[in-house]
mmCIF file of C-alpha atoms in Angstrom:
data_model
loop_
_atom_site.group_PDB
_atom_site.id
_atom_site.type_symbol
_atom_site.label_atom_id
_atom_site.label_comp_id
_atom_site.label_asym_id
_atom_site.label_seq_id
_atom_site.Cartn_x
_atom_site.Cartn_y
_atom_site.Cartn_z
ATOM 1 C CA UNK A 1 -164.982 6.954 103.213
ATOM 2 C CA UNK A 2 -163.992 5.493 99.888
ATOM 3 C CA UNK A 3 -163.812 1.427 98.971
ATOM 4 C CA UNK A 4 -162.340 0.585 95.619
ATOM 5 C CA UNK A 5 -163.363 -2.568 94.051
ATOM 6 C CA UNK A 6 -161.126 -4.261 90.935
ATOM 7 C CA UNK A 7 -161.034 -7.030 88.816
ATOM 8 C CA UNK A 8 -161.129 -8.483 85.632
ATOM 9 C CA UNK A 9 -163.987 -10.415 83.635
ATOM 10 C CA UNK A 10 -164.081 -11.967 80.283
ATOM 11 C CA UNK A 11 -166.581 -13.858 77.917
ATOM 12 C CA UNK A 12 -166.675 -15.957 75.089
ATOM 13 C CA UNK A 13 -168.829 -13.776 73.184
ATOM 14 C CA UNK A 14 -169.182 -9.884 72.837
ATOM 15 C CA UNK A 15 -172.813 -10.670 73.213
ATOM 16 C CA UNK A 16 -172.260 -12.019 76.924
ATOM 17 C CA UNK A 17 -169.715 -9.643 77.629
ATOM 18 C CA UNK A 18 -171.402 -6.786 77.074
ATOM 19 C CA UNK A 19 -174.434 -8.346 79.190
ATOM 20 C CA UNK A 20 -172.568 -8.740 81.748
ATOM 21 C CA UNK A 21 -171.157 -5.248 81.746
ATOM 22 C CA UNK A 22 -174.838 -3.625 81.311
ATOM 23 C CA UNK A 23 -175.483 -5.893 84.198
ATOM 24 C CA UNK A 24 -172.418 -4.627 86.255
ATOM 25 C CA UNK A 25 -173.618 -0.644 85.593
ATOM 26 C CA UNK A 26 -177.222 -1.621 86.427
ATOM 27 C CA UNK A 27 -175.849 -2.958 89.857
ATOM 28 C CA UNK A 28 -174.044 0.046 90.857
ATOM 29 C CA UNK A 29 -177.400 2.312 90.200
ATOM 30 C CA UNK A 30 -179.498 -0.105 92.727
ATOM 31 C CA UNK A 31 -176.266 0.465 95.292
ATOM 32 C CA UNK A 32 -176.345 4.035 94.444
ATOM 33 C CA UNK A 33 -180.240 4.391 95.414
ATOM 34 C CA UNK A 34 -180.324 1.580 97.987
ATOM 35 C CA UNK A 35 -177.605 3.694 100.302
ATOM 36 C CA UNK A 36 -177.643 7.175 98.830
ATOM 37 C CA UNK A 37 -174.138 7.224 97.759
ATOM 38 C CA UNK A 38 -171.810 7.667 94.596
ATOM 39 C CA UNK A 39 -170.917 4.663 92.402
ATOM 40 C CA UNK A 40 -168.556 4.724 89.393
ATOM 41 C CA UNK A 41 -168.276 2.334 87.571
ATOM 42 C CA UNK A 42 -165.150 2.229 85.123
ATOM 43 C CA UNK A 43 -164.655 -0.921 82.216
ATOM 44 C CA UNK A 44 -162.265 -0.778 80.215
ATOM 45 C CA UNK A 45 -162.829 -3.211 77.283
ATOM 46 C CA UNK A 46 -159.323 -4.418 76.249
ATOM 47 C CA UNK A 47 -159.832 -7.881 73.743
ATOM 48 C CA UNK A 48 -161.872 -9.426 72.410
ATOM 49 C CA UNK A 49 -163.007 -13.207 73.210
ATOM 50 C CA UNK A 50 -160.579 -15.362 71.121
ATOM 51 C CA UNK A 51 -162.851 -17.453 68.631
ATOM 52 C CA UNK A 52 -161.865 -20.398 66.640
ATOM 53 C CA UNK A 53 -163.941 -20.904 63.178
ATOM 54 C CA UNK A 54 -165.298 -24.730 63.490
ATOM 55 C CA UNK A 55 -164.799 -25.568 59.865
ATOM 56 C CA UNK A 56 -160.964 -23.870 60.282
ATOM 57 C CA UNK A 57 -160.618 -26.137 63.623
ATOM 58 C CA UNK A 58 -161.979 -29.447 61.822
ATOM 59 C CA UNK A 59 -159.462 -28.553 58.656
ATOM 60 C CA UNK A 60 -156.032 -27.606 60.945
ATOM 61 C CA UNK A 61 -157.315 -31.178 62.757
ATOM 62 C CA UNK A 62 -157.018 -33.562 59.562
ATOM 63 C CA UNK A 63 -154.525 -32.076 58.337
ATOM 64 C CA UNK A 64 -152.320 -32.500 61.393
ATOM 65 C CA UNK A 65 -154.160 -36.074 62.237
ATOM 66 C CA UNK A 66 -152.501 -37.397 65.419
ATOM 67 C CA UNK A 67 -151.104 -34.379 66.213
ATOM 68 C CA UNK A 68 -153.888 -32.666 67.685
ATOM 69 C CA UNK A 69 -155.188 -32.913 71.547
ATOM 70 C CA UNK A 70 -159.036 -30.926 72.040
ATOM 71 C CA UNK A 71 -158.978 -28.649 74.890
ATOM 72 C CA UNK A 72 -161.521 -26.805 76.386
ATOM 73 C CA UNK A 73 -162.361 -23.388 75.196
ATOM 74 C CA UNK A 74 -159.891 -20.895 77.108
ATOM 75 C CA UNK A 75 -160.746 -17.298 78.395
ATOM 76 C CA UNK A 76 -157.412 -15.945 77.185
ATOM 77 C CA UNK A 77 -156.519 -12.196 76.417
ATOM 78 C CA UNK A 78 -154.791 -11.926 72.924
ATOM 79 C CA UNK A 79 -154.283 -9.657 70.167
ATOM 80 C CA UNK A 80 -154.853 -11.994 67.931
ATOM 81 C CA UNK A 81 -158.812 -11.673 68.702
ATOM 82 C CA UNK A 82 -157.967 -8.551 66.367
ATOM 83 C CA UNK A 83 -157.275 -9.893 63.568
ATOM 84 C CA UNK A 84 -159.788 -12.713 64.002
ATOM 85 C CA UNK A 85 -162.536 -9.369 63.595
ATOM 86 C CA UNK A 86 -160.882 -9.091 60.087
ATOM 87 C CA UNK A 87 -160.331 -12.612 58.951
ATOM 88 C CA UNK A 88 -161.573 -15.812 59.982
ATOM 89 C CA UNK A 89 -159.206 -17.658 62.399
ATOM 90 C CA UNK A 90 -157.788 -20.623 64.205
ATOM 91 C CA UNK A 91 -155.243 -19.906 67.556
ATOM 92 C CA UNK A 92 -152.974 -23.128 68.377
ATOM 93 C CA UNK A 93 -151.477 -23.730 71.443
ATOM 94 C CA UNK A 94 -148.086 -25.163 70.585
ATOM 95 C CA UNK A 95 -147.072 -27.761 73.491
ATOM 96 C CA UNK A 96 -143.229 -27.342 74.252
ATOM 97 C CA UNK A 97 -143.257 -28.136 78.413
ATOM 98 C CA UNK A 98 -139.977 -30.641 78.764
ATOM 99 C CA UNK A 99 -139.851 -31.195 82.496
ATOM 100 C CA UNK A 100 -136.285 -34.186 81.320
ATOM 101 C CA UNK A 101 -134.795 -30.749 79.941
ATOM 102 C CA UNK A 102 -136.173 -28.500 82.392
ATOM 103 C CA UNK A 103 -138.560 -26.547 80.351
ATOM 104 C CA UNK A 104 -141.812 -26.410 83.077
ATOM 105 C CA UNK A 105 -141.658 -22.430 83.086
ATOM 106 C CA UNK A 106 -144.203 -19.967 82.064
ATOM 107 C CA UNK A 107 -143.987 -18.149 79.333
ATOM 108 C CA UNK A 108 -144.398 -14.826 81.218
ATOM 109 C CA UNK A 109 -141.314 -16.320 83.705
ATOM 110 C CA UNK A 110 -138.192 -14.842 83.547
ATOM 111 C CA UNK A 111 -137.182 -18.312 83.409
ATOM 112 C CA UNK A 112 -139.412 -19.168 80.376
ATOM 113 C CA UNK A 113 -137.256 -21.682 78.037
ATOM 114 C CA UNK A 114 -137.892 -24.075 75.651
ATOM 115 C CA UNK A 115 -136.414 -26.432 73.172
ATOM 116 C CA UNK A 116 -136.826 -24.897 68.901
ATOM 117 C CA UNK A 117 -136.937 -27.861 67.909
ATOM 118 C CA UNK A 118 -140.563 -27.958 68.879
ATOM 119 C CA UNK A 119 -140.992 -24.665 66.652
ATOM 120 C CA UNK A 120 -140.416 -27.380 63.866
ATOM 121 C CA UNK A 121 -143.904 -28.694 64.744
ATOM 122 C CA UNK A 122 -145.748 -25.984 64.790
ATOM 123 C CA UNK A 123 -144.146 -24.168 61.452
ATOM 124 C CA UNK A 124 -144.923 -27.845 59.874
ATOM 125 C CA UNK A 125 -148.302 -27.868 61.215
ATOM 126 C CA UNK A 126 -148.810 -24.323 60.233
ATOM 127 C CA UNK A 127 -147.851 -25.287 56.632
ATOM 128 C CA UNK A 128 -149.660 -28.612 56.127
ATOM 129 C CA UNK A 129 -152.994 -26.452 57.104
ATOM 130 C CA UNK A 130 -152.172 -23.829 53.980
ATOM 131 C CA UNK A 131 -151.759 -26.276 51.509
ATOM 132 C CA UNK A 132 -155.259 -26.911 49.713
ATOM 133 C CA UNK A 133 -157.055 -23.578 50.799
ATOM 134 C CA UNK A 134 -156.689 -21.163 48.233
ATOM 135 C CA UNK A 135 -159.958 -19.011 50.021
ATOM 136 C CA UNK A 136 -158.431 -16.087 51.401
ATOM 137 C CA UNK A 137 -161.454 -16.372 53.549
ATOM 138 C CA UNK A 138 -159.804 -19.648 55.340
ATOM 139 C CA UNK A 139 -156.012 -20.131 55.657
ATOM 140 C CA UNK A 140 -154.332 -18.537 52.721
ATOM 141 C CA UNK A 141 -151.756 -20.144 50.446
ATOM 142 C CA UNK A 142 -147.840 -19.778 51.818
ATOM 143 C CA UNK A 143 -147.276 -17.190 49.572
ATOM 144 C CA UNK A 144 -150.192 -14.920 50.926
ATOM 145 C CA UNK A 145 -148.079 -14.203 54.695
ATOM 146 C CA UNK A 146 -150.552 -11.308 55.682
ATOM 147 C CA UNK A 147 -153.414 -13.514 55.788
ATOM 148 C CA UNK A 148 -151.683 -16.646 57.285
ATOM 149 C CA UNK A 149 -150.471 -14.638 59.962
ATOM 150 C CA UNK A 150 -153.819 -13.564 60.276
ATOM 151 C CA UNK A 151 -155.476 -16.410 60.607
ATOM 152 C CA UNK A 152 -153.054 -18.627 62.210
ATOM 153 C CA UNK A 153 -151.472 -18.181 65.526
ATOM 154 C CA UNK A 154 -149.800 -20.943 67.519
ATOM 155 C CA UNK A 155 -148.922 -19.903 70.868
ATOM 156 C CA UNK A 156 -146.151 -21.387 72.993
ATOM 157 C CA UNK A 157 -146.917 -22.794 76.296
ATOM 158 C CA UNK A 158 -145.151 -25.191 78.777
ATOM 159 C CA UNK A 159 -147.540 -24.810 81.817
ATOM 160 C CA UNK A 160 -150.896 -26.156 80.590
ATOM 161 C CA UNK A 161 -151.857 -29.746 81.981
ATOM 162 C CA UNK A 162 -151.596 -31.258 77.856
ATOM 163 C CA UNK A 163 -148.908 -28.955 77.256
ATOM 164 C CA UNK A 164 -146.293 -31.329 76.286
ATOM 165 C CA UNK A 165 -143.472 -31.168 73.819
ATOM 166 C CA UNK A 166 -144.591 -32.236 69.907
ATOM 167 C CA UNK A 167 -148.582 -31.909 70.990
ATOM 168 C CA UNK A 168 -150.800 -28.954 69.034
ATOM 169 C CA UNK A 169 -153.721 -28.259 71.408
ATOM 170 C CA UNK A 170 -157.130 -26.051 69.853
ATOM 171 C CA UNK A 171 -160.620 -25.642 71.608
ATOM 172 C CA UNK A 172 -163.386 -26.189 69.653
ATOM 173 C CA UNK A 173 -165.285 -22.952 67.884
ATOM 174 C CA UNK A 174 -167.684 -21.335 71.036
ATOM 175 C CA UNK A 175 -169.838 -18.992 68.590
#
């Protein structure tokens, strides 16, 4: 007999993640010895947790006063966690859910839409945040591109409760 267990687990810290995965391993030997059978035990670690910098958060924040809505920190899966191991980092969720034009899809739907005008926002937010920081540590100057993109993501998303056309949402830094 054979029983296949799956599922997926994240954290909002490598620390935690990999505790829980020692934890996960250490389970599987007590089964193993318990009831005298074979466990294996495969994790495949795919991102890392997504971590806004607090001082990046607080700067994006004034500089796009009354634009801004604090969210809770979100157990998302994103490349972007890559390039936050390079850089320091700050990923936006850009609100664009219009339920008047019918834009209440996800974005993985096949009926994902939304209106570009509320890329206007975020671009505008994006650059309002550059100007000032000439750290390549922190958000970089327009004309340095590799490290904005870097360190700057705003994601598009309709379905989140806050998710509403011209509203930025960020979490607060978890590390």
């Amino acid at each position: 007999e054979k029983a296949v267990l799956e599922g997926t687990f994240r954290a909002f810290s490598v620390e935690v993640f990999q505790k829980i995965r020692d934890c996960i391993a250490q389970y599987a030997k007590g089964v193993e010895t318990s009831y005298g059978i074979k466990v294996d035990v495969e994790i495949r670690e795919m991102y890392p947790p997504v971590l806004n910098e607090a001082d990046l958060v607080a700067s994006f924040k004034a500089a796009n006063e009354g634009l801004v809505d604090d969210i809770e920190p979100q157990m998302i899966a994103e490349d972007f966690s890559y390039y936050q191991q390079v850089v320091p980092g700050i990923f936006v969720f850009a609100g664009i859910r219009n339920e008047a034009l019918g834009f209440v899809h996800g974005l993985h739907s096949s009926k994902f839409d939304f209106d570009e005008a509320a890329l206007l926002l975020a671009i505008e937010a994006m650059l309002k945040s550059t100007v000032g920081h000439s750290d390549s540590r922190h958000l970089a100057s327009a004309h340095s591109s590799h490290i904005l993109g870097a360190a700057l993501w705003l994601l598009l998303v309709p379905n989140m409760n806050n998710a509403v056309t011209n509203v930025l949402s960020v979490a607060a830094t978890y590390y």
